[in-house]
Amino acid sequence: MIIRLRKDITSQEKKEIIDAVLELKYKPSEVKTQFGAYLVCTGKKEFDIRKIGFMPGVGDVHRVSSQYKLVSRQWKVDNTIIDLGDGVKIKRDELAILAGPCSIESIENAEKTIEHLVKNNIKIMRTMVFKPRSSPYSFRGIGIEGLRTVSGMCKANGIKIISEVMQVSQIEEMADYVDIFQVGARNTQNFNLLDALGEVDKPVLLKRGISGTIEELLQSAEYIFSNGNEKIILCERGIRTFEDAYRNTFDLNAIPILKEKSHLPVVADPSHAIGIRMFVAQMALASVMAGADGILLEVHETPEKAFSDAQQTLQFTDAEHLYECLRKTNALRNEIKYSMTD
Ligand code: PEP
Ligand code: MN
């Protein structure tokens, strides 16, 4: 059960609500976010929910049966909108495109990417400066100094930044230079990191774990929300299965399922999913039809020379054609609107 508390609730009213919840043998946890205050109550007993709903100080009350609660559509029917400022939003109907190299390699590489994004009216750049790599000898990113420089360049060109944060200590040093924190697939269940990102008033894009279930992804999102941050974006990026003909099994099914289970926006990352350059475009288009609110793409001026993930990175000209096709496909999806969450 989720009880949304009114903004003008008094401490006496709150105490009475908590007492009523305890009497029902439910366990209340108080959650305060940038947008509201809630009591998330776990328990099993059947009772007439109106008993709580009529109490002074209660905004509304909803029964939520799933393990994850605040990220569930059972209490919040409206799709969450992520507002990055300056008119840049991640929301239903407006397909967001988030593009850039796997990792920013140099200032020159950043300059060329920004030029490409501006030319194509793309408002969000992948600016990865800390890279989780399977081998410790691989390129691990240009680090925080690089992020500071690139952030200035992006701001000057009206481009927002998404960048991966790998540990709690990086949050503070990155916060002024990113618009979205990315939590990578290797960190989806790093609960300390999720707790800490819950204390930040900045959007978090949470990737599905390498072999994580949809339920686990939603539970991880719940960590962020329940610590105070409602600005969460979910990302399907493929999971590890027995199939090895491509990089990951792209679970397109997860897109409508996540959107039905949660009010949070869902983006897809076909680059890391299929992991093969020549097929990224068609899987990106399929993601839009499946209901994705945004697409993450790896692009580079000379993909074959990219320091990481060269095999799945699109060349600028191919990417330009894809952006055009993505926008047309999104317009078609908006026109036909057959998804239950449209
Ligand atoms: C990335 O987006 O750069 C990345 C490392 O992706 P993932 O965490 O999905 O592997
Ligand atoms: Mn990559």
PDB file of C-alpha atoms in Angstrom, residues 131-281:
ATOM      1  CA  LYS A 131      34.502   2.852 -18.314  1.00  0.00           C
ATOM      2  CA  PRO A 132      33.803  -0.524 -16.759  1.00  0.00           C
ATOM      3  CA  ARG A 133      35.945  -2.894 -18.852  1.00  0.00           C
ATOM      4  CA  SER A 134      36.211  -6.662 -18.675  1.00  0.00           C
ATOM      5  CA  SER A 135      40.010  -6.395 -18.902  1.00  0.00           C
ATOM      6  CA  PRO A 136      41.976  -4.065 -16.604  1.00  0.00           C
ATOM      7  CA  TYR A 137      44.393  -3.407 -19.497  1.00  0.00           C
ATOM      8  CA  SER A 138      41.718  -1.884 -21.767  1.00  0.00           C
ATOM      9  CA  PHE A 139      41.124   1.879 -22.082  1.00  0.00           C
ATOM     10  CA  ARG A 140      39.236   2.982 -18.968  1.00  0.00           C
ATOM     11  CA  GLY A 141      38.188   6.512 -19.889  1.00  0.00           C
ATOM     12  CA  ILE A 142      39.541  10.056 -19.724  1.00  0.00           C
ATOM     13  CA  GLY A 143      38.261  10.643 -16.189  1.00  0.00           C
ATOM     14  CA  ILE A 144      36.821  13.608 -14.352  1.00  0.00           C
ATOM     15  CA  GLU A 145      39.110  16.276 -15.873  1.00  0.00           C
ATOM     16  CA  GLY A 146      37.917  15.239 -19.305  1.00  0.00           C
ATOM     17  CA  LEU A 147      34.293  15.388 -18.169  1.00  0.00           C
ATOM     18  CA  ARG A 148      34.729  18.959 -16.933  1.00  0.00           C
ATOM     19  CA  THR A 149      36.115  20.123 -20.258  1.00  0.00           C
ATOM     20  CA  VAL A 150      33.540  18.274 -22.356  1.00  0.00           C
ATOM     21  CA  SER A 151      30.720  19.516 -20.127  1.00  0.00           C
ATOM     22  CA  GLY A 152      31.670  23.131 -20.936  1.00  0.00           C
ATOM     23  CA  MET A 153      31.721  22.310 -24.651  1.00  0.00           C
ATOM     24  CA  CYS A 154      28.305  20.644 -24.462  1.00  0.00           C
ATOM     25  CA  LYS A 155      26.747  23.503 -22.507  1.00  0.00           C
ATOM     26  CA  ALA A 156      27.980  25.982 -25.098  1.00  0.00           C
ATOM     27  CA  ASN A 157      26.155  23.956 -27.750  1.00  0.00           C
ATOM     28  CA  GLY A 158      22.902  23.256 -25.884  1.00  0.00           C
ATOM     29  CA  ILE A 159      23.698  19.556 -25.465  1.00  0.00           C
ATOM     30  CA  LYS A 160      22.851  17.587 -22.312  1.00  0.00           C
ATOM     31  CA  ILE A 161      25.195  14.923 -20.970  1.00  0.00           C
ATOM     32  CA  ILE A 162      24.652  11.369 -19.836  1.00  0.00           C
ATOM     33  CA  SER A 163      27.665   9.754 -18.178  1.00  0.00           C
ATOM     34  CA  GLU A 164      28.247   6.559 -16.259  1.00  0.00           C
ATOM     35  CA  VAL A 165      28.944   6.704 -12.538  1.00  0.00           C
ATOM     36  CA  MET A 166      30.658   3.608 -11.184  1.00  0.00           C
ATOM     37  CA  GLN A 167      31.019   4.305  -7.502  1.00  0.00           C
ATOM     38  CA  VAL A 168      29.522   6.419  -4.719  1.00  0.00           C
ATOM     39  CA  SER A 169      32.599   8.662  -4.423  1.00  0.00           C
ATOM     40  CA  GLN A 170      32.215   9.784  -8.060  1.00  0.00           C
ATOM     41  CA  ILE A 171      28.691  11.154  -7.603  1.00  0.00           C
ATOM     42  CA  GLU A 172      29.708  14.429  -6.028  1.00  0.00           C
ATOM     43  CA  GLU A 173      32.565  15.176  -8.390  1.00  0.00           C
ATOM     44  CA  MET A 174      30.403  14.419 -11.440  1.00  0.00           C
ATOM     45  CA  ALA A 175      27.173  16.065 -10.313  1.00  0.00           C
ATOM     46  CA  ASP A 176      27.865  19.552 -11.693  1.00  0.00           C
ATOM     47  CA  TYR A 177      28.907  18.196 -15.070  1.00  0.00           C
ATOM     48  CA  VAL A 178      26.227  15.672 -15.969  1.00  0.00           C
ATOM     49  CA  ASP A 179      22.511  15.918 -16.690  1.00  0.00           C
ATOM     50  CA  ILE A 180      21.846  12.182 -16.319  1.00  0.00           C
ATOM     51  CA  PHE A 181      23.812   9.667 -14.280  1.00  0.00           C
ATOM     52  CA  GLN A 182      24.022   6.281 -15.977  1.00  0.00           C
ATOM     53  CA  VAL A 183      24.184   3.117 -13.898  1.00  0.00           C
ATOM     54  CA  GLY A 184      25.715   0.425 -16.083  1.00  0.00           C
ATOM     55  CA  ALA A 185      24.656  -3.194 -16.360  1.00  0.00           C
ATOM     56  CA  ARG A 186      27.473  -4.288 -14.042  1.00  0.00           C
ATOM     57  CA  ASN A 187      26.188  -2.033 -11.296  1.00  0.00           C
ATOM     58  CA  THR A 188      22.414  -2.544 -11.480  1.00  0.00           C
ATOM     59  CA  GLN A 189      22.468  -4.291  -8.123  1.00  0.00           C
ATOM     60  CA  ASN A 190      25.130  -2.145  -6.481  1.00  0.00           C
ATOM     61  CA  PHE A 191      22.697  -1.146  -3.772  1.00  0.00           C
ATOM     62  CA  ASN A 192      25.041   1.323  -2.087  1.00  0.00           C
ATOM     63  CA  LEU A 193      25.360   3.195  -5.353  1.00  0.00           C
ATOM     64  CA  LEU A 194      21.579   3.120  -5.891  1.00  0.00           C
ATOM     65  CA  ASP A 195      20.957   4.380  -2.335  1.00  0.00           C
ATOM     66  CA  ALA A 196      23.369   7.260  -2.896  1.00  0.00           C
ATOM     67  CA  LEU A 197      21.828   8.173  -6.269  1.00  0.00           C
ATOM     68  CA  GLY A 198      18.491   8.323  -4.488  1.00  0.00           C
ATOM     69  CA  GLU A 199      19.807  11.279  -2.546  1.00  0.00           C
ATOM     70  CA  VAL A 200      20.639  13.291  -5.656  1.00  0.00           C
ATOM     71  CA  ASP A 201      18.152  15.506  -7.467  1.00  0.00           C
ATOM     72  CA  LYS A 202      19.283  14.425 -10.926  1.00  0.00           C
ATOM     73  CA  PRO A 203      17.907  11.853 -13.368  1.00  0.00           C
ATOM     74  CA  VAL A 204      19.379   8.358 -13.269  1.00  0.00           C
ATOM     75  CA  LEU A 205      19.321   5.997 -16.254  1.00  0.00           C
ATOM     76  CA  LEU A 206      19.345   2.497 -14.852  1.00  0.00           C
ATOM     77  CA  LYS A 207      20.408  -0.317 -17.152  1.00  0.00           C
ATOM     78  CA  ARG A 208      19.115  -3.835 -16.821  1.00  0.00           C
ATOM     79  CA  GLY A 209      21.702  -6.123 -15.213  1.00  0.00           C
ATOM     80  CA  ILE A 210      23.734  -8.459 -17.424  1.00  0.00           C
ATOM     81  CA  SER A 211      21.565 -11.386 -16.413  1.00  0.00           C
ATOM     82  CA  GLY A 212      18.962  -9.477 -14.466  1.00  0.00           C
ATOM     83  CA  THR A 213      15.239 -10.095 -14.584  1.00  0.00           C
ATOM     84  CA  ILE A 214      12.642  -7.404 -15.206  1.00  0.00           C
ATOM     85  CA  GLU A 215      11.564  -7.737 -11.566  1.00  0.00           C
ATOM     86  CA  GLU A 216      15.149  -7.166 -10.385  1.00  0.00           C
ATOM     87  CA  LEU A 217      15.469  -4.075 -12.560  1.00  0.00           C
ATOM     88  CA  LEU A 218      12.289  -2.645 -11.044  1.00  0.00           C
ATOM     89  CA  GLN A 219      13.433  -3.480  -7.527  1.00  0.00           C
ATOM     90  CA  SER A 220      16.710  -1.650  -8.229  1.00  0.00           C
ATOM     91  CA  ALA A 221      14.747   1.362  -9.460  1.00  0.00           C
ATOM     92  CA  GLU A 222      12.766   1.171  -6.214  1.00  0.00           C
ATOM     93  CA  TYR A 223      16.020   1.685  -4.261  1.00  0.00           C
ATOM     94  CA  ILE A 224      16.583   5.005  -6.022  1.00  0.00           C
ATOM     95  CA  PHE A 225      12.978   6.206  -5.636  1.00  0.00           C
ATOM     96  CA  SER A 226      12.666   5.128  -2.008  1.00  0.00           C
ATOM     97  CA  ASN A 227      15.798   7.101  -1.150  1.00  0.00           C
ATOM     98  CA  GLY A 228      14.248  10.275  -2.511  1.00  0.00           C
ATOM     99  CA  ASN A 229      14.815  10.503  -6.257  1.00  0.00           C
ATOM    100  CA  GLU A 230      11.836  10.035  -8.579  1.00  0.00           C
ATOM    101  CA  LYS A 231      13.779  10.893 -11.743  1.00  0.00           C
ATOM    102  CA  ILE A 232      14.523   7.433 -13.089  1.00  0.00           C
ATOM    103  CA  ILE A 233      14.776   6.072 -16.636  1.00  0.00           C
ATOM    104  CA  LEU A 234      14.843   2.307 -17.242  1.00  0.00           C
ATOM    105  CA  CYS A 235      17.018   0.833 -19.985  1.00  0.00           C
ATOM    106  CA  GLU A 236      16.830  -2.492 -21.805  1.00  0.00           C
ATOM    107  CA  ARG A 237      20.327  -3.328 -23.108  1.00  0.00           C
ATOM    108  CA  GLY A 238      20.171  -7.069 -23.655  1.00  0.00           C
ATOM    109  CA  ILE A 239      20.834  -9.928 -21.289  1.00  0.00           C
ATOM    110  CA  ARG A 240      23.216 -12.864 -21.251  1.00  0.00           C
ATOM    111  CA  THR A 241      21.699 -16.143 -22.399  1.00  0.00           C
ATOM    112  CA  PHE A 242      23.040 -19.364 -23.972  1.00  0.00           C
ATOM    113  CA  GLU A 243      22.909 -17.690 -27.407  1.00  0.00           C
ATOM    114  CA  ASP A 244      26.295 -16.465 -28.583  1.00  0.00           C
ATOM    115  CA  ALA A 245      25.645 -15.529 -32.211  1.00  0.00           C
ATOM    116  CA  TYR A 246      25.477 -11.882 -31.089  1.00  0.00           C
ATOM    117  CA  ARG A 247      26.596  -9.915 -28.034  1.00  0.00           C
ATOM    118  CA  ASN A 248      23.464 -10.091 -25.867  1.00  0.00           C
ATOM    119  CA  THR A 249      19.900 -11.315 -26.214  1.00  0.00           C
ATOM    120  CA  PHE A 250      17.946  -8.114 -26.851  1.00  0.00           C
ATOM    121  CA  ASP A 251      14.774  -8.565 -24.862  1.00  0.00           C
ATOM    122  CA  LEU A 252      12.360  -6.455 -26.885  1.00  0.00           C
ATOM    123  CA  ASN A 253       9.555  -8.040 -24.868  1.00  0.00           C
ATOM    124  CA  ALA A 254      10.865  -6.204 -21.822  1.00  0.00           C
ATOM    125  CA  ILE A 255       9.922  -2.827 -23.306  1.00  0.00           C
ATOM    126  CA  PRO A 256       6.105  -3.183 -23.278  1.00  0.00           C
ATOM    127  CA  ILE A 257       6.246  -5.252 -20.087  1.00  0.00           C
ATOM    128  CA  LEU A 258       8.263  -2.603 -18.237  1.00  0.00           C
ATOM    129  CA  LYS A 259       5.964   0.107 -19.514  1.00  0.00           C
ATOM    130  CA  GLU A 260       2.940  -1.768 -18.336  1.00  0.00           C
ATOM    131  CA  LYS A 261       4.421  -2.508 -14.900  1.00  0.00           C
ATOM    132  CA  SER A 262       5.965   0.901 -14.307  1.00  0.00           C
ATOM    133  CA  HIS A 263       5.214   4.555 -14.969  1.00  0.00           C
ATOM    134  CA  LEU A 264       8.912   5.264 -15.619  1.00  0.00           C
ATOM    135  CA  PRO A 265      10.180   5.973 -19.132  1.00  0.00           C
ATOM    136  CA  VAL A 266      11.931   3.101 -20.887  1.00  0.00           C
ATOM    137  CA  VAL A 267      14.794   3.505 -23.327  1.00  0.00           C
ATOM    138  CA  ALA A 268      16.513   0.856 -25.415  1.00  0.00           C
ATOM    139  CA  ASP A 269      20.208   0.365 -26.150  1.00  0.00           C
ATOM    140  CA  PRO A 270      20.457  -1.681 -29.355  1.00  0.00           C
ATOM    141  CA  SER A 271      24.218  -1.013 -29.650  1.00  0.00           C
ATOM    142  CA  HIS A 272      25.129  -3.018 -26.546  1.00  0.00           C
ATOM    143  CA  ALA A 273      22.308  -5.471 -27.165  1.00  0.00           C
ATOM    144  CA  ILE A 274      23.051  -6.911 -30.567  1.00  0.00           C
ATOM    145  CA  GLY A 275      26.614  -5.607 -30.581  1.00  0.00           C
ATOM    146  CA  ILE A 276      26.994  -5.847 -34.369  1.00  0.00           C
ATOM    147  CA  ARG A 277      27.146  -2.579 -36.327  1.00  0.00           C
ATOM    148  CA  MET A 278      25.220  -3.712 -39.402  1.00  0.00           C
ATOM    149  CA  PHE A 279      22.164  -4.732 -37.350  1.00  0.00           C
ATOM    150  CA  VAL A 280      21.984  -1.877 -34.835  1.00  0.00           C
ATOM    151  CA  ALA A 281      19.694   0.247 -37.010  1.00  0.00           C
TER     152      ALA A 281
END
